[in-house]
Amino acid sequence: MLNNLTECEEGDGGPNSQGDATSKESSPFINSSTSDVEKSQQYDGKNMALFEEEMDTSPMVSSMLSSLANYSNLTQGSKEHEEAENNEEARKKTVQAPRMGTIMGVYLPCLQNILGVILFLRMTWLVGAGGVLGTFTIVFMCCSTTLLTAISMSAIATNGVVPAGGSYYMISRSLGPEFGGAVGICFYLGTTFAGAMYILGCIEILLIYIVPAAAIFKMEGLEGAEAEAALLNNMRVYGTIVLSFMALVVFVGVKYVNKLALVFLACVILSILAVYAGVIKTSFDPPDFPVCVLGNRTLVSKGFDICAKTIERGNATVTTKLWRAFCDSEFLNATCDEYFTNNNISQIQGIPGITSGILAENLFSTFMEKNSMLEKRGIPAVLDPEAPETNTNRYVLADITSFFTLLVGIYFPSVTGIMAGSNRSGDLQDAQKSIPIGTIMAIITTSIIYMSSVILFGACVDGVVLRDKFGEGVNGNLVIGTLAWPSPWVIVFGSFFSTCGAGLQSLTGAPRLLQAIARDGIIPFLRVFGHGKANGEPTWALLLTACICEIGILIASLDAVAPILSMFFLMCYMFVNLACALQTLLRTPNWRPRFKFYHWALSLLGMSLCLTLMFLCSWYYAIVAMVIASCIYKYIEFCGAEKEWGDGIRGISLSAARYALMRLEEGPPHTKNWRPQILVLMSLDAEQNVEQPRLLSLTSQLKAGKGLTIVGACVEGTYLNNQPQAQKGDQSLRKLMEVEKVKGFSQVVISSNLRDATSHLIQAGGLGGLHHNTVLVSFPRNWKQAEEHHRCRNFIEVVRETTAAHLALLVPKNISAYPSNGERFTEGHIDVWWIVHDGGMLMLLPFLLRHHKVWRKCKMRIFTVAQMDDNSIQMKKDLMTFLYHLRFDAEVEVVEMHESDISAYTYEKTLVMEQRSQILKEMHLTKNEREREIQSITDVSRGSIRRKNPSNLHPQRSIAEESVGGSGEEKSEEESVRLSRPRQVQLIQGKNATPTPTSPTSPTAPTPAAMSPGEEVQMTWTDDTEKPNNPAVANPESIKDMFNMKPEWENLNHSNVRRMHHAQKLNEVIVKKSQEAKLVLLNMPGPPKNRTNKTRPMENSLYQNYPFFADIQVMIFLGFGCLLAFFRRYGFGGMVFNFLIATFTIQWAILVQGFFQFYYDGKIHLGVLNLINAEFACAVVLISFGAVLGKTSPVQLLIMALLEIPVFGVTEWAVVKYLKINDAGGSILIHIFACYFGLGVTFVLYRPSLNEGHPKESTSYQSDLLSVMGTLFLWVFWPSFNSALTFKGDDQHRAVLHTFIGLSASTITAFALSSMLSKNGKISMADVQNVTLAGGVTVGASVDMMISPAAAYVLGILGCIACMLGYKYLSPFLARRLRLQDQCGIHNLHGLTGLISSLAGICAILLATEETYGPSLYQTFSHRAPPEGDPLLAELQELIPDLEAGLGRTAREQALFQVAAVFGTIAVAAVGGLLTGVVLKLPYLASPSNDKCFDDELFFNVPPDYNCVNGPQDVAYGPMFSETQTKLMLTEE
């Protein structure tokens, strides 16, 4: 298929196509528009190929010369404008743009754009400052970034026809108009500032290296800031002049720029070749560029002619100009600069050559501070650090502070320009082939040039010359020029013309890019820049470009401008990579690039590199660039283009939506993220118009455009027949949503009846995790009327279904009286009657409403109800505190409901309700029918009595009067109450309660009201004068008999009577308090889960677990507290700090353990078991506390508890959840963990001076007695500690017995061993206080197992022996050898015994068999129970009904898990303790000094007799350290 359109009609070429919103692809084939005739004309006379196929691949010399003659580095459209300006016929017919190949069209333009000013002016300085390695890293990163970007760009460029506009069009058509506009502007700004950089480089070459005398602001004699200011002012003046001249050239005609394109290219190539030639020459003939050095400081070469202090002339010594520069006269006895006097002058070779080995010296970076002197490495210098610096203008100084990230920002512009080929895509013969090949070839070529330059400069040039940015030390020569061959002027003039050409090209390309953006119309305020001269030349865009470029000129520093344009180019490159990655990952059907060597990972890597380089260059410039791009993005999104370019953002939006929906499915939302996601149930009339539009007004006011809103409606019928009505209804909903500014979705459901349709909406609304949590439905209108009764029934079903679905239900009454969005309340109140505590949702509604302008000035009042037994003052304080935490501003009032006599009306109404229930039973209805009828009667009764407006209210009006007087002229509820008047309030209670009128009456005979067939039995109270109208329902006689029954007060349900009485009284209070409110909000209780509303108190776990809790409380606060008070001067610290840490730790453990073990349904569930577990965690901390007793401050102890509890909580959670071990007594998780955690802490807090004891580290008679009392508390209640969390029954019984036996055995053994091991045969109190408790630990791991009493006794003896020997021999060894000052010997009482207990538990597990335990084996070892689905499990559950499925482990497997738990716990505890010790060793934690250890006086106000009681000289104890210090002293007796 051929396309006969001209090239300018194609989407990929021609000036007329530039700025088009859509590329005009009229042919599915690439470059198919050139006919055979045009091909023959194109090659006619230019080739002599035998076959036509060779013409594209084998052009002859004449064709090549012609291409060179037509070479242009301008962006697409520039040359067409030039020809259109000079050729009158061109305006009448389409311009035929020249078609170029890969070399001329892409490779050389990219080469010329990439190689530029930074290479010639800053590359040597970059190598000198950053070192060869650092600079090579920078070059490699930047070149890798551009290469990856080029790969992404090639994929985009080969995915269909590349339209005119290059990179801007590629990005905008891939990422959409918002991203396209933002990136287009960034690319435009980058190109504009690049023009400023090139102009500044041009001026720098001109004023410093070519014509220094042309400077307007002279710098001779100036130094420091003055010299810098003069240089910048020269740059500004000349830069403005050059900018004006270049802008004028571009305005007059780009043909002049085009004529010089080949010259500019030749300058670049020749300059680079000259540098390489110079490098080669240095290998055998290095140039003579001497550098004069004073000491190790480089001197400015302009101030002298001879590099020496003096010279020998004849027989006399004559001073030089250098002498006179540093001395006050030319004589040898002159006073000279001190540094000049103390150091020698030397001369080094600036370019020693590639074979000199200077590369090793230049490998590493030498960053310098601003105004610091350039120093030569390896040369000694004599410097007086106190002497002031003088004559600094004689030295070469650093003009800026250099650092790595600055070098990155300055260098990156040298690798930009890779878009030159894609910007000229319309001029290419085969854009899809040329752009990838040419661009990547150019990047590879320039990367090789840059990388080789870094190495060659470092290998040829001395470091001081490299760091001499302006060549001040080499006679003002361009440093790279000193290396060039045959002359430095080749580089000087070559770089000058190159920068001039680059500046002209930037001023030519930037306006056209801005014109393309403006013509797209995506940024409205830029549309004026889309216009230009008659030939399309962008005049206005050129003017704006010149103004922005002037900003860069005024900055005047090449080093400051370079990072700015780096930001914008990096932003553009980042989005090119993003576009390719998105298209690849989304796998859009139209993504079929011909360039196959791309991958989304490469694109993401390129994007990451771009982002990294942005912040490396300058983090604040990066933020500014991102802010500019974000502002442009939001501006375009808000008021810009409404274009659909088939971009990838819509695809990513769909993918992101799907991902977000899948994430929402992962778990329930946190309470902090909860907000009402509303399903609004609307009703439609016969014409499918919305009946209650104010319902959407309320929705808009409630939502304020946030969250999910689904507006649903129902159509009765079938889908096939009623689809048009559904579509019309959906249009009505959408139109109303747009009017009311409700952001959400509409949904119309068709079903055979409205009831089912509403149910379908409630069930199926939303998508996945994004579904409604609140239903908003209006209270049914005219629900008392028989013809509207179906509305009431549907409403009741909605209430039931929302309750079953756990949804919140909002029911506004009198919805037509609600304000529209255009109304305003200048004052008033929103009253909240907080009847049912719902966690604060009712408070949230007025808070949300007050965000809307309608309710903004209304104040919030909250009422709550207090009964007689309640403390009203305390309730008000609590509620105000609750509101403070919720951050709500509201008035609070507590309404007291006094217990008055229950009125007769309440009895009568309750009796009637119970009689109605009895009637329905007599009608022999099914259970479901009976419940439905009871509910219907109840709901009808709830609304049977209405309050009128205040003007119509009469306190003595009876029900009969209301029925008779209001029956014929009753108005609808919407008409009876307006929003500005007192609002109608209705309180809905449970099934047995109903709202009542404000005045009771005394009817004598109940009579059923009129009833139509198929409706419920409706009954009201009337006067005796009224005649009943009884239709025949079921058995009329029985009904009549029932209604003639006399009230039997004693048979009434008094709970129901009291509820109804409270409801009546509450209604009266609400009417009274909220008469003037603009809105009244009430919350209603849902149906009770327990219909009998009765519980069995004795089944509460409190009665089973509280005794254990109380026992453990005694152990924690009394046992540990007294036990730790054994030091004579540290009794307060031991007991009080125990109190402090215990209370803090228990609270902290409740939260940590609650999160890991008791957290579900978004809450931490709290009970007595939580407290017991928290006290176990507290015991862990208190045991660890024993290791550092007396050596830490309260702050350190609190921090230790703060850190230890999370480590313990995670360990406990991991062991319990994943390893699933048996450890009823906590030997592993409590004792072993606490021991090794404490040892880790004390290892870090090691105090060498305490190894030989401390004067205050002694006990007294009273302190030992107190400590023994703690031991007794622990001993007595230890069985509760070990058995608290075991299975109730036999396991718990065994645990108590085994613990008592083990404790008894260890006690007897302790007394015996203490006497035996003592030298005088006496009993040590330290042994009594500690070793007697060892048996409780050793039986812990196997305490609930069938180990027999004998085994428990043996374990108690073994634990006692290990503990005793540990105190006697192991503790001193650990203190001397391992730096473990175990103050209370926790390693003996808890570590060693814990290990023995773990080993005993493992043996008990291995020996446990079903023959021994019976079926209870699988209760004691629950993880050995059969897994779910195992037939054996069903058999066991017949024997043990509450047996749960296990893991099916064998005894050996369970034992291995026990071993893993032991070693894992030790490892985690030790590491956690070491890290905690490091934290505790930080300063400012009030750690006591060595002399203040074991002393209460440091932290407490001690009594006056503190220093007089039991001092070291106390004769009762004799020596300074008593025998009772066996557990304290860390050396042998």
Coordinates of N, CA, C and O in Angstrom, one line a residue, residues 200-296:
L200 N 28.7 32.3 28.2 CA 29.7 32.6 29.3 C 31.0 31.9 29.0 O 32.1 32.5 29.3
G201 N 31.0 30.7 28.5 CA 32.2 30.1 28.1 C 32.9 30.8 27.0 O 34.2 31.0 27.0
C202 N 32.2 31.3 26.0 CA 32.7 32.1 25.0 C 33.4 33.4 25.5 O 34.5 33.8 25.1
I203 N 32.7 34.1 26.4 CA 33.3 35.3 27.0 C 34.5 35.0 27.9 O 35.5 35.8 27.9
E204 N 34.5 33.9 28.6 CA 35.6 33.5 29.4 C 36.8 33.3 28.5 O 37.9 33.8 28.9
I205 N 36.7 32.6 27.4 CA 37.8 32.4 26.5 C 38.3 33.7 25.9 O 39.5 34.0 25.9
L206 N 37.4 34.6 25.6 CA 37.7 35.9 25.0 C 38.5 36.8 26.0 O 39.5 37.3 25.6
L207 N 38.0 36.9 27.2 CA 38.6 37.9 28.1 C 39.8 37.3 28.9 O 40.6 38.1 29.3
I208 N 39.9 36.1 29.0 CA 41.0 35.5 29.8 C 42.2 35.0 28.9 O 43.3 35.2 29.2
Y209 N 41.8 34.5 27.8 CA 42.9 33.8 27.0 C 43.2 34.5 25.7 O 44.3 34.4 25.1
I210 N 42.2 35.2 25.1 CA 42.4 35.9 23.8 C 42.8 37.4 23.9 O 43.8 37.8 23.5
V211 N 41.8 38.1 24.5 CA 42.0 39.6 24.6 C 41.8 40.0 26.1 O 40.8 40.5 26.4
P212 N 42.7 39.7 27.0 CA 42.5 40.1 28.4 C 42.4 41.6 28.5 O 41.8 42.1 29.5
A213 N 43.0 42.4 27.6 CA 43.0 43.8 27.8 C 41.6 44.4 27.5 O 41.4 45.6 27.8
A214 N 40.7 43.6 26.9 CA 39.4 44.1 26.6 C 38.5 44.2 27.8 O 37.4 44.7 27.7
A215 N 39.0 43.8 28.9 CA 38.1 43.8 30.1 C 37.8 45.2 30.5 O 38.6 46.1 30.5
I216 N 36.5 45.5 30.7 CA 36.0 46.8 31.1 C 36.3 47.1 32.6 O 36.8 48.2 32.9
F217 N 36.1 46.1 33.4 CA 36.4 46.2 34.8 C 37.8 45.6 35.0 O 37.9 44.3 35.0
K218 N 38.8 46.4 35.3 CA 40.2 45.9 35.4 C 40.4 45.1 36.7 O 39.9 45.5 37.7
M219 N 41.1 44.0 36.6 CA 41.4 43.2 37.7 C 42.8 43.3 38.3 O 43.1 42.7 39.3
E220 N 43.7 44.1 37.6 CA 45.0 44.2 38.0 C 45.0 44.9 39.4 O 44.4 46.0 39.6
G221 N 45.8 44.4 40.3 CA 45.9 45.0 41.6 C 44.7 44.6 42.6 O 44.8 45.0 43.8
L222 N 43.7 44.0 42.1 CA 42.6 43.6 42.9 C 42.8 42.1 43.4 O 43.5 41.3 42.7
E223 N 42.3 41.8 44.5 CA 42.4 40.5 45.0 C 41.2 40.1 45.8 O 40.4 41.0 46.3
G224 N 40.9 38.8 46.0 CA 39.8 38.4 46.7 C 38.5 38.7 46.1 O 38.3 38.5 44.9
A225 N 37.5 39.1 46.9 CA 36.2 39.4 46.4 C 36.1 40.5 45.3 O 35.3 40.4 44.4
E226 N 37.0 41.5 45.4 CA 37.0 42.5 44.4 C 37.4 42.0 43.1 O 36.7 42.4 42.1
A227 N 38.4 41.2 43.0 CA 38.8 40.6 41.7 C 37.7 39.7 41.1 O 37.4 39.8 39.9
E228 N 37.1 39.0 42.0 CA 36.0 38.1 41.6 C 34.8 38.9 41.0 O 34.2 38.6 40.0
A229 N 34.5 40.0 41.7 CA 33.3 40.8 41.3 C 33.7 41.5 39.9 O 32.8 41.6 39.1
A230 N 34.9 41.9 39.8 CA 35.3 42.5 38.5 C 35.1 41.6 37.3 O 34.6 41.9 36.3
L231 N 35.6 40.3 37.6 CA 35.5 39.3 36.5 C 34.0 39.0 36.2 O 33.6 38.9 35.0
L232 N 33.2 38.9 37.2 CA 31.8 38.6 37.0 C 31.1 39.8 36.2 O 30.2 39.6 35.4
N233 N 31.5 41.0 36.6 CA 30.9 42.1 35.9 C 31.3 42.2 34.4 O 30.5 42.5 33.6
N234 N 32.5 41.8 34.2 CA 32.9 41.7 32.8 C 32.1 40.7 32.0 O 31.7 40.9 30.9
M235 N 31.9 39.5 32.7 CA 31.1 38.5 32.1 C 29.7 39.0 31.8 O 29.1 38.6 30.7
R236 N 29.1 39.7 32.7 CA 27.8 40.2 32.5 C 27.6 41.1 31.3 O 26.7 41.0 30.5
V237 N 28.6 42.1 31.3 CA 28.5 43.1 30.2 C 28.7 42.5 28.9 O 27.9 42.6 27.9
Y238 N 29.8 41.7 28.7 CA 30.1 41.1 27.4 C 29.1 40.0 27.1 O 28.7 39.8 25.9
G239 N 28.6 39.3 28.1 CA 27.6 38.3 27.9 C 26.3 38.8 27.3 O 25.7 38.3 26.4
T240 N 25.9 40.0 27.9 CA 24.7 40.6 27.4 C 24.9 41.1 26.0 O 24.0 41.0 25.1
I241 N 26.0 41.6 25.7 CA 26.3 42.1 24.3 C 26.3 40.9 23.3 O 25.6 41.0 22.3
V242 N 27.0 39.8 23.7 CA 27.0 38.7 22.8 C 25.6 38.1 22.6 O 25.2 37.7 21.5
L243 N 24.9 38.0 23.7 CA 23.5 37.4 23.7 C 22.6 38.3 22.7 O 21.9 37.7 21.9
S244 N 22.7 39.6 22.9 CA 21.9 40.4 22.0 C 22.3 40.2 20.5 O 21.4 40.2 19.6
F245 N 23.6 40.1 20.3 CA 24.1 39.9 18.9 C 23.6 38.6 18.3 O 23.1 38.5 17.2
M246 N 23.7 37.5 19.1 CA 23.3 36.2 18.7 C 21.8 36.2 18.5 O 21.3 35.6 17.5
A247 N 21.0 36.8 19.4 CA 19.6 36.8 19.2 C 19.2 37.5 18.0 O 18.2 37.2 17.2
L248 N 19.9 38.6 17.6 CA 19.7 39.4 16.4 C 20.0 38.5 15.2 O 19.2 38.5 14.2
V249 N 21.1 37.8 15.2 CA 21.4 36.9 14.1 C 20.3 35.8 13.9 O 19.8 35.6 12.8
V250 N 19.8 35.3 15.0 CA 18.8 34.3 14.9 C 17.5 34.9 14.4 O 16.8 34.3 13.6
F251 N 17.2 36.1 14.8 CA 16.0 36.8 14.4 C 16.0 37.1 12.9 O 15.1 37.0 12.2
V252 N 17.2 37.6 12.4 CA 17.3 38.0 11.0 C 17.2 36.8 10.1 O 16.5 36.8 9.1
G253 N 17.8 35.7 10.5 CA 17.7 34.5 9.7 C 18.6 33.4 10.1 O 19.8 33.7 10.4
V254 N 18.1 32.2 10.2 CA 18.9 31.1 10.7 C 19.8 30.6 9.6 O 20.7 29.8 9.8
K255 N 19.7 31.2 8.4 CA 20.5 30.7 7.3 C 22.0 31.0 7.6 O 22.9 30.3 7.2
Y256 N 22.2 32.1 8.4 CA 23.6 32.5 8.7 C 24.2 31.5 9.7 O 25.4 31.1 9.6
V257 N 23.4 31.1 10.6 CA 23.8 30.0 11.5 C 24.1 28.7 10.8 O 25.1 28.0 11.0
N258 N 23.2 28.4 9.8 CA 23.3 27.2 9.1 C 24.6 27.2 8.3 O 25.2 26.1 8.1
K259 N 25.0 28.4 7.7 CA 26.2 28.4 6.9 C 27.4 28.1 7.7 O 28.4 27.5 7.1
L260 N 27.4 28.4 9.0 CA 28.6 28.2 9.8 C 28.6 26.9 10.5 O 29.5 26.6 11.3
A261 N 27.5 26.0 10.3 CA 27.4 24.8 11.0 C 28.6 23.9 10.8 O 29.2 23.3 11.7
L262 N 29.1 23.8 9.5 CA 30.2 22.9 9.2 C 31.5 23.5 9.9 O 32.4 22.7 10.3
V263 N 31.6 24.8 9.9 CA 32.8 25.4 10.5 C 32.8 25.1 12.0 O 33.9 24.7 12.6
F264 N 31.7 25.2 12.7 CA 31.7 24.9 14.1 C 32.0 23.4 14.3 O 32.8 23.1 15.3
L265 N 31.5 22.5 13.5 CA 31.8 21.1 13.6 C 33.3 20.9 13.4 O 34.0 20.1 14.2
A266 N 33.9 21.5 12.4 CA 35.3 21.4 12.2 C 36.2 21.9 13.3 O 37.2 21.2 13.7
C267 N 35.7 22.9 14.0 CA 36.5 23.5 15.1 C 36.5 22.4 16.3 O 37.5 22.2 16.9
V268 N 35.4 21.8 16.5 CA 35.3 20.8 17.6 C 36.3 19.6 17.3 O 37.1 19.2 18.1
I269 N 36.2 19.1 16.0 CA 36.9 17.9 15.7 C 38.4 18.2 15.7 O 39.3 17.5 16.2
L270 N 38.8 19.4 15.1 CA 40.2 19.7 15.1 C 40.8 20.0 16.4 O 41.9 19.6 16.7
S271 N 40.0 20.6 17.3 CA 40.5 20.8 18.7 C 40.8 19.5 19.4 O 41.8 19.4 20.1
I272 N 39.9 18.6 19.3 CA 40.1 17.3 19.9 C 41.3 16.5 19.3 O 42.1 16.0 20.1
L273 N 41.4 16.6 18.0 CA 42.6 16.0 17.4 C 43.9 16.6 17.9 O 44.9 15.9 18.1
A274 N 43.9 17.9 18.0 CA 45.1 18.7 18.5 C 45.5 18.2 19.9 O 46.7 18.1 20.2
V275 N 44.5 17.9 20.7 CA 44.8 17.5 22.1 C 45.4 16.1 22.0 O 46.4 15.8 22.7
Y276 N 44.8 15.2 21.3 CA 45.4 13.8 21.2 C 46.8 13.9 20.6 O 47.7 13.1 21.0
A277 N 47.0 14.8 19.6 CA 48.3 14.9 19.0 C 49.3 15.4 20.0 O 50.5 14.9 20.1
G278 N 48.9 16.4 20.9 CA 49.8 16.9 21.9 C 50.1 15.8 22.9 O 51.3 15.7 23.4
V279 N 49.2 15.0 23.3 CA 49.4 13.9 24.2 C 50.5 12.9 23.6 O 51.4 12.5 24.3
I280 N 50.3 12.6 22.4 CA 51.3 11.7 21.7 C 52.7 12.3 21.7 O 53.7 11.7 22.0
K281 N 52.7 13.6 21.5 CA 54.0 14.3 21.4 C 54.7 14.3 22.8 O 56.0 14.3 22.8
T282 N 53.9 14.4 23.9 CA 54.6 14.4 25.2 C 55.3 13.2 25.5 O 56.2 13.2 26.4
S283 N 55.0 12.1 24.8 CA 55.7 10.8 25.1 C 57.2 10.9 24.8 O 58.0 10.2 25.3
F284 N 57.5 11.7 23.7 CA 58.9 11.7 23.3 C 59.5 13.2 23.4 O 60.7 13.4 23.4
D285 N 58.6 14.2 23.4 CA 59.1 15.6 23.4 C 58.1 16.4 24.2 O 57.3 17.1 23.7
P286 N 58.2 16.4 25.6 CA 57.2 17.1 26.4 C 57.4 18.6 26.1 O 58.6 19.1 26.0
P287 N 56.4 19.4 26.1 CA 56.5 20.9 25.9 C 57.1 21.5 27.2 O 57.0 21.0 28.3
D288 N 57.7 22.7 27.0 CA 58.4 23.3 28.1 C 57.4 24.4 28.7 O 57.2 25.5 28.2
F289 N 56.7 23.9 29.8 CA 55.8 24.8 30.5 C 56.2 24.8 31.9 O 55.6 24.1 32.8
P290 N 57.2 25.6 32.3 CA 57.6 25.6 33.7 C 56.6 26.3 34.6 O 55.9 27.3 34.2
V291 N 56.5 25.8 35.8 CA 55.7 26.4 36.8 C 56.5 26.8 38.0 O 57.3 26.0 38.5
C292 N 56.4 28.0 38.5 CA 57.2 28.5 39.6 C 56.5 28.3 40.9 O 55.4 28.6 41.0
V293 N 57.3 27.7 41.8 CA 56.7 27.3 43.1 C 57.5 27.9 44.2 O 58.8 27.7 44.2
L294 N 56.9 28.6 45.2 CA 57.5 29.1 46.4 C 57.2 28.1 47.5 O 56.0 28.1 47.9
G295 N 58.2 27.4 48.0 CA 57.9 26.4 49.0 C 57.1 25.3 48.3 O 57.6 24.6 47.4
N296 N 55.8 25.2 48.6 CA 55.0 24.3 47.9 C 53.8 25.0 47.3 O 52.8 24.4 46.8

